[in-house]
Coordinates of C-alpha atoms in Angstrom, one line a residue:
P57 CA 1.1 5.9 -8.4
C58 CA -2.4 4.5 -8.6
F59 CA -2.5 3.8 -4.9
L60 CA -1.3 7.4 -4.2
L61 CA -3.9 8.9 -6.4
F62 CA -6.6 6.8 -4.7
T63 CA -5.3 7.9 -1.3
L64 CA -5.4 11.6 -2.3
L65 CA -8.9 11.4 -3.6
S66 CA -10.1 9.4 -0.6
S67 CA -8.6 11.9 1.9
G68 CA -10.6 14.8 0.4
S69 CA -7.5 16.8 -0.3
M70 CA -8.7 17.2 -3.9
A71 CA -12.0 18.8 -4.7
Q72 CA -14.6 16.3 -5.9
T73 CA -17.6 17.2 -8.0
V74 CA -20.6 15.1 -8.6
T75 CA -23.8 15.5 -10.7
P76 CA -27.2 14.4 -9.4
S77 CA -28.1 10.7 -9.1
S78 CA -31.6 11.7 -9.8
V79 CA -33.6 14.7 -11.1
S80 CA -37.3 15.1 -11.2
I81 CA -39.6 17.9 -12.4
N82 CA -43.1 18.4 -11.2
G83 CA -44.7 21.6 -12.6
N84 CA -42.6 24.5 -11.4
T85 CA -40.6 22.4 -8.9
L86 CA -37.2 20.7 -9.5
Q87 CA -35.9 18.1 -7.1
A88 CA -32.4 16.5 -7.3
K89 CA -30.5 14.1 -5.1
L90 CA -26.7 14.3 -5.0
Q91 CA -24.4 11.7 -3.4
V92 CA -21.3 13.8 -2.7
T93 CA -19.5 11.1 -0.7
T94 CA -20.6 7.9 1.1
L95 CA -21.3 10.1 4.1
I96 CA -22.7 13.2 2.5
E97 CA -26.0 13.2 0.6
V98 CA -27.8 16.3 -0.5
D99 CA -31.5 16.8 -1.4
L100 CA -32.0 19.9 -3.5
V101 CA -35.4 21.5 -4.2
V102 CA -35.8 24.5 -6.4
E103 CA -39.3 26.0 -6.8
F104 CA -40.4 28.7 -9.2
E105 CA -43.5 30.9 -9.2
K106 CA -43.7 30.6 -13.0
S107 CA -41.1 29.0 -15.3
V108 CA -40.7 28.2 -19.0
G109 CA -38.5 25.3 -20.4
L110 CA -37.9 23.7 -17.0
N111 CA -36.5 20.2 -17.6
A112 CA -33.5 18.3 -16.4
D113 CA -31.6 18.7 -19.7
N114 CA -31.8 22.5 -19.5
I115 CA -30.1 22.9 -16.1
N116 CA -26.6 21.9 -15.0
I117 CA -26.5 20.9 -11.3
S118 CA -23.5 19.8 -9.4
A119 CA -22.1 19.5 -5.9
T120 CA -18.4 20.0 -5.1
L121 CA -16.8 18.8 -2.0
S122 CA -14.0 21.2 -1.3
D123 CA -11.3 21.7 1.3
V124 CA -12.5 23.7 4.3
N125 CA -9.6 26.2 3.8
A126 CA -9.8 26.3 0.0
S127 CA -9.1 29.8 -1.4
N128 CA -12.0 29.4 -3.9
I129 CA -14.3 29.6 -0.9
T130 CA -12.4 31.6 1.8
N131 CA -11.7 34.4 -0.7
R132 CA -15.4 34.8 -1.2
L133 CA -16.3 35.1 2.5
S134 CA -16.8 38.8 3.3
S135 CA -16.1 38.4 7.0
A136 CA -13.8 36.3 9.2
D137 CA -17.0 35.5 11.2
I138 CA -18.5 33.6 8.2
K139 CA -17.0 30.1 8.1
V140 CA -17.3 26.8 6.3
I141 CA -19.0 24.0 8.2
P142 CA -16.2 21.4 8.7
T143 CA -18.5 18.4 8.1
F144 CA -20.1 20.1 5.0
P145 CA -17.7 22.0 2.8
V146 CA -20.1 21.5 -0.1
I147 CA -20.8 24.0 -3.0
I148 CA -24.1 23.4 -4.8
S149 CA -23.9 24.9 -8.3
I150 CA -27.1 25.5 -10.4
S151 CA -26.4 26.8 -13.9
P152 CA -29.1 26.8 -16.5
K153 CA -27.6 26.2 -20.0
A154 CA -27.2 29.5 -21.8
D155 CA -28.9 28.3 -25.0
A156 CA -31.6 26.2 -23.5
G157 CA -34.4 28.8 -23.5
F158 CA -35.1 28.4 -19.8
A159 CA -36.7 31.4 -18.0
F160 CA -38.6 32.2 -14.8
E161 CA -40.6 35.1 -13.4
G162 CA -40.2 36.6 -9.9
L163 CA -38.8 34.7 -7.1
A164 CA -37.3 31.2 -7.0
S165 CA -36.6 29.3 -3.7
V166 CA -33.7 27.0 -3.2
E167 CA -33.8 24.4 -0.4
I168 CA -30.8 22.3 0.7
Y169 CA -31.4 19.3 3.0
T170 CA -28.7 17.1 4.4
K171 CA -28.3 14.7 7.3
S172 CA -24.6 15.5 7.4
V173 CA -25.2 18.5 9.6
D174 CA -26.9 18.2 13.0
Y175 CA -28.5 21.6 13.4
N176 CA -29.7 23.2 16.6
T177 CA -30.9 26.7 17.2
A178 CA -27.7 27.8 18.9
M179 CA -25.8 27.0 15.6
P180 CA -25.6 30.1 13.4
A181 CA -26.1 28.2 10.1
R182 CA -27.4 30.2 7.1
I183 CA -27.8 29.5 3.3
F184 CA -25.6 31.7 1.1
R185 CA -25.2 32.3 -2.6
S186 CA -22.4 33.5 -4.7
H187 CA -22.9 34.8 -8.3
A188 CA -20.1 34.6 -10.8
N189 CA -17.4 33.8 -8.1
G190 CA -18.3 36.9 -6.1
D191 CA -18.7 37.1 -2.4
F192 CA -21.2 34.7 -0.7
E193 CA -24.2 36.6 0.5
D194 CA -26.9 35.5 3.0
I195 CA -30.2 34.6 1.4
T196 CA -31.8 32.8 4.3
S197 CA -35.6 32.7 4.6
M198 CA -35.8 29.5 6.7
I199 CA -33.6 27.1 8.7
S200 CA -35.1 24.0 10.5
A201 CA -33.5 22.0 13.3
G202 CA -32.5 18.4 13.2
S203 CA -30.9 17.2 10.0
I204 CA -30.5 20.6 8.5
R205 CA -32.9 22.0 6.0
A206 CA -32.0 25.5 4.8
R207 CA -34.1 27.6 2.4
G208 CA -33.3 30.8 0.7
N209 CA -34.5 32.8 -2.3
T210 CA -32.9 34.1 -5.5
G211 CA -33.7 36.0 -8.6
S212 CA -30.8 34.4 -10.6
F213 CA -28.6 31.4 -10.4
S214 CA -25.1 30.7 -9.1
D215 CA -23.4 28.8 -6.3
F216 CA -25.0 28.0 -3.0
M217 CA -23.6 26.9 0.4
I218 CA -24.7 26.4 4.0
L219 CA -22.2 28.3 6.1
L220 CA -21.8 29.3 9.7
D221 CA -22.5 33.0 10.2
E222 CA -21.1 34.1 13.6
R223 CA -21.7 37.8 13.1
S224 CA -24.1 39.5 15.5
N225 CA -27.7 39.6 14.4
A226 CA -27.5 43.4 14.2
N227 CA -24.5 43.1 11.8
K228 CA -26.4 40.6 9.7
I229 CA -29.4 43.0 9.5
D230 CA -27.2 45.9 8.6
D231 CA -25.4 43.9 5.9
T232 CA -28.6 42.7 4.3
F233 CA -30.1 46.2 4.4
S234 CA -27.0 47.6 2.7
Q235 CA -27.3 45.0 0.0
L236 CA -31.0 45.9 -0.4
N237 CA -30.2 49.6 -0.7
Q238 CA -27.3 49.0 -3.1
L239 CA -29.4 46.8 -5.3
F240 CA -32.1 49.4 -5.6
N241 CA -29.7 52.3 -6.2
Q242 CA -27.9 50.4 -9.0
N243 CA -31.1 49.1 -10.7
I244 CA -33.5 51.9 -10.3
N245 CA -33.9 52.0 -14.1
N246 CA -35.6 48.6 -13.8
V247 CA -38.4 50.1 -11.8
S248 CA -41.1 52.4 -12.9
S249 CA -40.9 56.0 -11.6
I250 CA -44.0 55.8 -9.5
L251 CA -43.1 52.4 -7.9
A252 CA -39.5 53.6 -7.4
V253 CA -40.7 56.5 -5.3
T254 CA -42.7 54.1 -3.1
I255 CA -39.8 51.7 -2.7
Q256 CA -37.3 54.5 -2.0
T257 CA -39.7 56.0 0.7
S258 CA -40.0 52.6 2.3
I259 CA -36.2 52.0 2.3
N260 CA -35.6 55.4 3.9
A261 CA -38.1 54.6 6.6
I262 CA -36.6 51.2 7.3
Q263 CA -33.1 52.8 7.5
Q264 CA -34.4 55.2 10.1
T265 CA -35.8 52.5 12.3
L266 CA -32.6 50.4 12.0
L267 CA -30.6 53.4 13.1
L268 CA -32.8 53.6 16.2
S269 CA -32.6 49.8 16.7
D270 CA -36.4 49.8 16.5
Y271 CA -36.6 46.3 15.0
V272 CA -40.3 45.8 15.6
T273 CA -41.2 48.8 13.4
A274 CA -38.5 47.8 10.9
L275 CA -40.1 44.4 10.6
E276 CA -43.5 45.9 10.0
L277 CA -42.1 48.2 7.3
V278 CA -40.3 45.3 5.6
E279 CA -43.5 43.2 5.6
E280 CA -45.3 46.1 3.9
L281 CA -42.6 46.5 1.2
I282 CA -42.7 42.7 0.6
V283 CA -46.4 42.9 -0.2
V284 CA -45.8 45.9 -2.5
S285 CA -43.0 44.2 -4.3
E286 CA -44.9 40.9 -4.7
N287 CA -47.9 42.7 -6.1
A288 CA -45.9 44.7 -8.7
T289 CA -46.5 43.9 -12.3
G290 CA -43.9 43.3 -15.0
Q291 CA -44.6 46.8 -16.3
Q292 CA -43.7 48.3 -13.0
I293 CA -40.6 46.2 -12.2
T294 CA -38.5 43.9 -14.4
N295 CA -39.3 40.3 -13.2
V296 CA -37.8 37.8 -15.7
W297 CA -34.5 35.9 -15.5
R298 CA -33.5 33.8 -18.5
S299 CA -30.7 31.4 -19.2
S300 CA -29.0 33.8 -21.7
N301 CA -28.5 35.9 -18.5
D302 CA -29.2 39.2 -20.3
L303 CA -32.1 40.4 -18.1
T304 CA -32.2 41.7 -14.5
N305 CA -34.9 40.1 -12.5
M306 CA -35.3 43.1 -10.2
Q307 CA -38.4 41.8 -8.5
G308 CA -36.8 38.5 -7.6
E309 CA -33.6 40.1 -6.4
L310 CA -35.5 42.7 -4.4
L311 CA -37.7 40.1 -2.7
T312 CA -34.6 37.9 -2.0
R313 CA -33.1 40.6 0.1
L314 CA -36.3 41.7 1.7
R315 CA -37.2 38.1 2.8
T316 CA -33.7 37.6 4.3
L317 CA -34.0 40.9 6.1
R318 CA -37.4 39.8 7.4
Y319 CA -35.9 36.5 8.6
N320 CA -33.1 38.3 10.5
L321 CA -35.5 40.8 12.0
R322 CA -37.8 38.1 13.3
I323 CA -35.1 36.3 15.2
I324 CA -33.1 39.2 16.7

């Protein structure tokens, strides 16, 4: 029985979860190293614009090696064209402890680096996140070639994965825009009335350019809205997330979708 258990664990047929072998904090930056298996190592970097209570004891971080066809992943993929990388079926979970008093303002960036994936520009790799076991959504703002380094943004915390997104660029753009539009419509009460009119006007204009496949103008409009959103104050738009998870960081979530939309528009 002991030998059988060892064989099952070694074969990867059972999900394996590890915690970081090291965590360091420098100002508003957290770095962690996770040794998932002897062959899979992950370097994680999370950067905040402004944070409170950022220390290793306040945040749970783990990496889970799962089966490529595990339902806890495949059920959260919104398209058959979004797939798990066979050599890297790893879920990175970042979960600040609810009672730890951790909080941050605005946008956070999450970067995953691993030598387990040999990335080239023809490979449609993206960084995704999933909140509360919901669908994984593309949050990519940068992918670099070689040993893969994937960076995305977030206004809250959850699960993160590097996945293969074989959808067309046009479909990726339309999906990210839909998420942007849905976010704004569902959270308009978190935006001041004057700023809401400005954002709504911009979203309408972006939608028109996308309908015409005028991606150059769409990119210009997205860039302008990013600047408006970045410069908005906490009085104009809610901009704080805290570990008790009782606030909507609208600024961070809005910028997350805008930066991914910008990334996809740049490469189409």
